[in-house]
Amino acid sequence: MFTMDLDLARELSQPNDSKIVLFVMDGLGGLPHEGTGRTELEAADIPHLDRIAKESACGFTVPVAMGVTPGSGPGHLALFGYDPLVFNIGRGALEAVGIDFDLQPSDVAARGNFCTVDGEGRITDRRAGRISSERSAELVAGLRDISLNGAQLFVEPVREHRFVLALRGNGLSEAVADTDPQAEGAPPLAAKATAKEGEATAKLVNDFVEQAQRRLADERPANMLTLRGFAKRPVWPSMADVFKLRPAAIAHYPMYRGLARLVGTQTLDVGPTLEDSIATLREHWGRFDYFFVHYKYTDTAGEDGDFDRKVAKLEEVDAAIDALVHLDPGVLMIGGDHSTPAVMAAHSWHPVPFMLRSRWARADECDSFSETALLQGSLGTLPAKEAMALALAHAGRLKKYGA
Amino acid sequence: MFTMDLDLARELSQPNDSKIVLFVMDGLGGLPHEGTGRTELEAADIPHLDRIAKESACGFTVPVAMGVTPGSGPGHLALFGYDPLVFNIGRGALEAVGIDFDLQPSDVAARGNFCTVDGEGRITDRRAGRISSERSAELVAGLRDISLNGAQLFVEPVREHRFVLALRGNGLSEAVADTDPQAEGAPPLAAKATAKEGEATAKLVNDFVEQAQRRLADERPANMLTLRGFAKRPVWPSMADVFKLRPAAIAHYPMYRGLARLVGTQTLDVGPTLEDSIATLREHWGRFDYFFVHYKYTDTAGEDGDFDRKVAKLEEVDAAIDALVHLDPGVLMIGGDHSTPAVMAAHSWHPVPFMLRSRWARADECDSFSETALLQGSLGTLPAKEAMALALAHAGRLKKYGA
C-alpha cells in the first residue's frame, strides 16, 4: 500500500480553517484532432487556466487503474479520496441516487428499461425505440399504484426509456438477478434470488413485473419492462468523519449531487453555468471548508464527438475561472473525473489533466494546461484517489506520520 | 503489488562482493524561497552533487504515501526497504531506541515529559518550561531508585523536559493508555489498561507515577510527569536475512543508529562531520557491504527555518562528497528521509530528491541535483521503499524472477 487509505486518513487528518476547492470538468482529458494534431485543451484559447498551471503543481490523475475507463461514479469517488475499487455502488442504487431519490439504506433499487415484446413475449427492442422522457414519465405514472404484499414501491422516471424501481420494507435483499436477458429475441427473465436471502425480494419483484405487464400490455412501443442491477445504497464513511472536512457539493446535475451525498457531502442548489456555481460558492464560502464544483458540458460535448464544442466549453470555463481563483482557496484542484476525447465520442481510460494550486505546492516548469505541457509537471501520473491526500497536506490538515 | 516486498526480496536476493552506500541528507527536499523563487538545492553551489546527478539515474522518493509527512522513523525505514506502513514502531520504543537504550523485546517503554502542576494537581505547563537537559538529567537521577514490585525500571533522560521510562519483567504489555491528557488545565490521567493483558503493567505504571510524584513534589518548575506511547520494541526481519547484506550504519545521532539497529544494522562510532563519516566508512570498507551514512544538519537548518544555513550545509556536503565517490561503491544512493523546506520550518510531504549512481544505472538528461532538474530524471517519483530493490538490482544482488 502506497496510497493513504481511509483508516490512515482518519488517524492523520485534523481540522483547521483552510479552504479546499475541487473543480471538476467532466470528461476533461482529450486526444489530438486528426486534422490538427492538437487535443481539445491544446486547441482551446485558455490563458487563465494556463496561468494557473504555471502557479501549480501539475500532472495527471488515473481514476481507477491504468487502462480502465471509469463511469461517473468511480471517476468522482476517486477524486473524493475513496478508492473506487473498494467503494463500489450497484447500478440500481447509483441510478436512484443520481435522480435525487432519497434511497434509504434498507431499500433495494433497480434500473428499469421499458422495452418492446412480440406476441410470444420475446424482446424485439430492448429500449422500446428510446421513447421520449415525457412518454416514459406517463408510463411510470401508471405503475405507481401497483400494490405489493410486504413492501412499499417507488417508480421514478430517469430519461428516455429508463426508470428506477425502489422497494422499501423489512428484510429486502439485493441478492436478485437481472430480469434483463441482455439480448433481443429472448423473453425477459423471471427475477431469481442469487442467494437464499434474496428469495422474498425476488418474489416481490416478480409480483411487480406481472402487475406492470398487465398495465403495459396495450401500450406501444413500450409494452414491457426489464430490471437490472438490484442494489442497496451502500453505507460509507463520511468525508466529515474520515477527513475532518465540512464538505459541500455545487453540482447542477442530480447524478453528481447523488454521488457527493454518498460520502456525506451537503448539496447546494445551483444553476447550470459556471458563473452560477461560483456565485453559490461565494455565497456559502464561510459555511464549509471543502467544495466540490462540477462542470458538465465538457463531457457532453466529448460524448457527442463534437470537438469544437468541447473546445468552446473549455474556453467558457477559462473566461469564468478567475472569479474562482480570486476566492483564494488554500488549495485549488482543477481536474476531471475521466477523459472523454471528442474523437472517441466516449469516456476513455486516458490519464486526466490535473493541477493543484497552493502556497505550498512545488510549482514546476509546466507553463500551460494541456496534455503535452502537463508531462513536465512535478506530480507525474498519480491515482486520482491520492488527490485528496495531497489537498489535505497542502491545506495543513494532515498530522505527521510516525515520530 | 508493484513494489518488491520482503518475501520476494528474501527469495531473490543473493550475496556478492559489491558495495552499496545510502547517503541520507536528513530533510533534504525544499521549496522555493519567496524572494528568489529558488529552492535550497537550487540556491546552493554544489558542483560535485550536480556532476553526480549527470552520472546517475535521478528522480524523487515518496517516504510513506503521497501527501503524508513522515517522522524520522518512517522516513528511514522506507529507505532501508521496509514499508513504513507495515513496519510501525510505537513512540515509547522509538524514543528508547533513539537514545541508544538497549530495549529488549519484552520491555515496555514510554516517552515521559516533566510537567508543572498547580496545587490541585492540574497541569499548568505540559513541558515544565522546557527545562534544560542538565536539570532534566538531575530529576531523572532522583527517580532511578524507585522500586516496583514485579519489574525492574529504567529512567533515561532524552533532551530538555523529555525522558524515557522502560519497564523490564515478565508479562509486561504495551496495552496501556497515555497518562498525558494532551491539554493544560487537566490533571495527568491514571494509567489504564486498553486491554485485559495491560492491567498488570498499568498497575506498575501507576505505582511508579505515585512514587515519582512524591519525589518531585517540591521541585520547581517540574513537579510532575506524564507518560505516553507505551510500546514494545518490535521484532523485525533483519537486512542480513532479507537482503543478504552485511549492513553498517554511520550516524552520529543516536536516533538514526537506533532505527538502523531495528533492522539488524551494526552501528559504528563516528564523529559529527561528514568527513568523520567518510573516514569511518573508509576504515570499515572491507567489513560490510551496505553502508547507511546519515547527515543531520540539513534537517536541523530546515526545521529552524534557516534557508541560508540549509544552503550552506548543502555546500558543506558538496565539498566533502567526492571523497565518498572516490571509494567507488558499486551503488551510491544520495537522497533524504523526507523534505524539510526552510520556508515551512517543518518536515513536509513533498517528494524527496534522489539519485542512484552505478555502472548499470540508466543515466538521464538530469544535469543538476535540484527539485526542478530532477523532474527530467528517469526514475520519476517512486516509493522510497523501492530504493533498496533498485540498489540491490544495480549491485547484481537480485536473481531473475521466473524462468
XYZ file of C-alpha atoms in Angstrom, chain A residues 35-171:
137
model
C -6.631 17.241 -38.738
C -4.577 19.493 -36.454
C -2.805 17.039 -34.158
C -3.930 19.119 -31.186
C -6.109 17.975 -28.300
C -9.156 19.939 -27.164
C -7.104 21.636 -24.417
C -4.344 22.431 -26.894
C -6.768 23.880 -29.420
C -8.555 25.983 -26.829
C -7.529 29.541 -26.006
C -7.360 29.297 -22.217
C -4.945 31.936 -20.896
C -6.322 31.847 -17.348
C -6.014 28.072 -16.985
C -2.513 28.307 -18.491
C -1.544 30.891 -15.907
C -2.921 28.721 -13.083
C -0.834 25.827 -14.463
C 2.283 27.986 -14.126
C 1.435 28.574 -10.466
C 0.553 24.952 -9.729
C 1.984 21.513 -9.244
C 0.842 19.711 -12.389
C 0.293 16.203 -13.635
C -2.357 13.623 -14.438
C -4.775 11.517 -12.449
C -5.762 7.932 -13.216
C -9.324 7.455 -11.942
C -9.462 3.696 -11.324
C -6.441 1.865 -12.752
C -4.244 2.100 -15.820
C -6.309 1.207 -18.853
C -9.636 1.211 -17.031
C -12.354 3.528 -18.346
C -14.488 4.778 -15.468
C -18.124 5.678 -15.266
C -19.123 8.856 -13.485
C -19.369 7.093 -10.140
C -15.818 5.744 -9.815
C -14.387 8.842 -11.502
C -15.818 11.116 -8.841
C -15.418 8.852 -5.827
C -11.698 8.611 -6.567
C -11.357 12.400 -6.564
C -13.246 12.476 -3.251
C -10.490 10.234 -1.837
C -12.443 6.949 -1.930
C -10.811 4.017 -3.732
C -13.353 3.227 -6.455
C -12.339 -0.437 -6.435
C -13.327 -0.639 -2.774
C -16.239 1.793 -2.728
C -18.400 0.314 -5.405
C -22.064 1.085 -5.829
C -24.597 -1.150 -7.566
C -26.222 0.237 -10.687
C -29.737 0.379 -9.266
C -28.619 2.361 -6.238
C -26.483 4.712 -8.357
C -29.419 5.306 -10.687
C -31.689 6.132 -7.728
C -29.153 8.328 -6.009
C -28.487 10.022 -9.353
C -32.051 11.333 -9.703
C -32.102 12.801 -6.198
C -34.277 9.920 -4.990
C -33.898 9.610 -1.237
C -32.830 5.964 -1.199
C -32.714 4.535 2.321
C -30.028 2.017 3.334
C -32.657 -0.735 3.715
C -34.275 -0.051 0.293
C -33.453 -2.070 -2.793
C -33.333 -0.245 -6.125
C -33.101 -1.484 -9.707
C -32.525 0.217 -13.006
C -35.562 -0.313 -15.240
C -35.875 -0.210 -19.036
C -39.131 -0.021 -20.938
C -38.894 -2.445 -23.857
C -40.966 -3.882 -26.710
C -42.007 -7.544 -26.780
C -43.748 -9.511 -29.530
C -46.861 -11.697 -29.249
C -44.821 -14.513 -27.706
C -43.310 -12.160 -25.147
C -39.867 -12.082 -26.793
C -37.976 -8.801 -26.706
C -37.859 -7.090 -30.107
C -36.421 -3.759 -28.896
C -34.614 -3.536 -25.556
C -35.153 0.238 -25.412
C -38.640 0.489 -26.891
C -37.322 2.828 -29.585
C -35.863 5.103 -26.917
C -39.276 6.591 -26.160
C -39.286 10.219 -25.054
C -38.745 11.149 -21.437
C -42.288 12.573 -21.419
C -43.845 9.333 -22.620
C -41.745 7.391 -20.165
C -42.967 9.586 -17.321
C -46.575 8.824 -18.316
C -45.907 5.098 -18.257
C -44.161 5.394 -14.902
C -47.175 7.246 -13.508
C -49.332 4.269 -14.486
C -47.189 1.887 -12.436
C -47.035 3.842 -9.223
C -50.217 2.475 -7.681
C -49.196 -1.143 -8.056
C -49.515 -2.658 -4.637
C -47.234 -5.327 -3.233
C -47.771 -7.532 -0.242
C -44.931 -6.662 2.130
C -43.189 -3.702 0.556
C -43.827 -0.146 -0.465
C -42.758 0.658 -4.024
C -41.500 3.726 -5.848
C -41.214 4.055 -9.613
C -39.331 7.117 -10.852
C -38.581 8.190 -14.425
C -34.955 8.817 -15.396
C -34.578 9.698 -19.090
C -35.971 8.260 -22.314
C -36.813 4.573 -21.718
C -35.074 4.402 -18.330
C -36.612 4.422 -14.875
C -35.850 3.405 -11.295
C -37.763 0.883 -9.220
C -37.206 1.107 -5.481
C -38.684 -1.251 -2.901
C -38.987 -0.261 0.731
C -39.742 -2.710 3.515
C -38.284 -5.134 6.023
C -35.746 -7.757 5.101
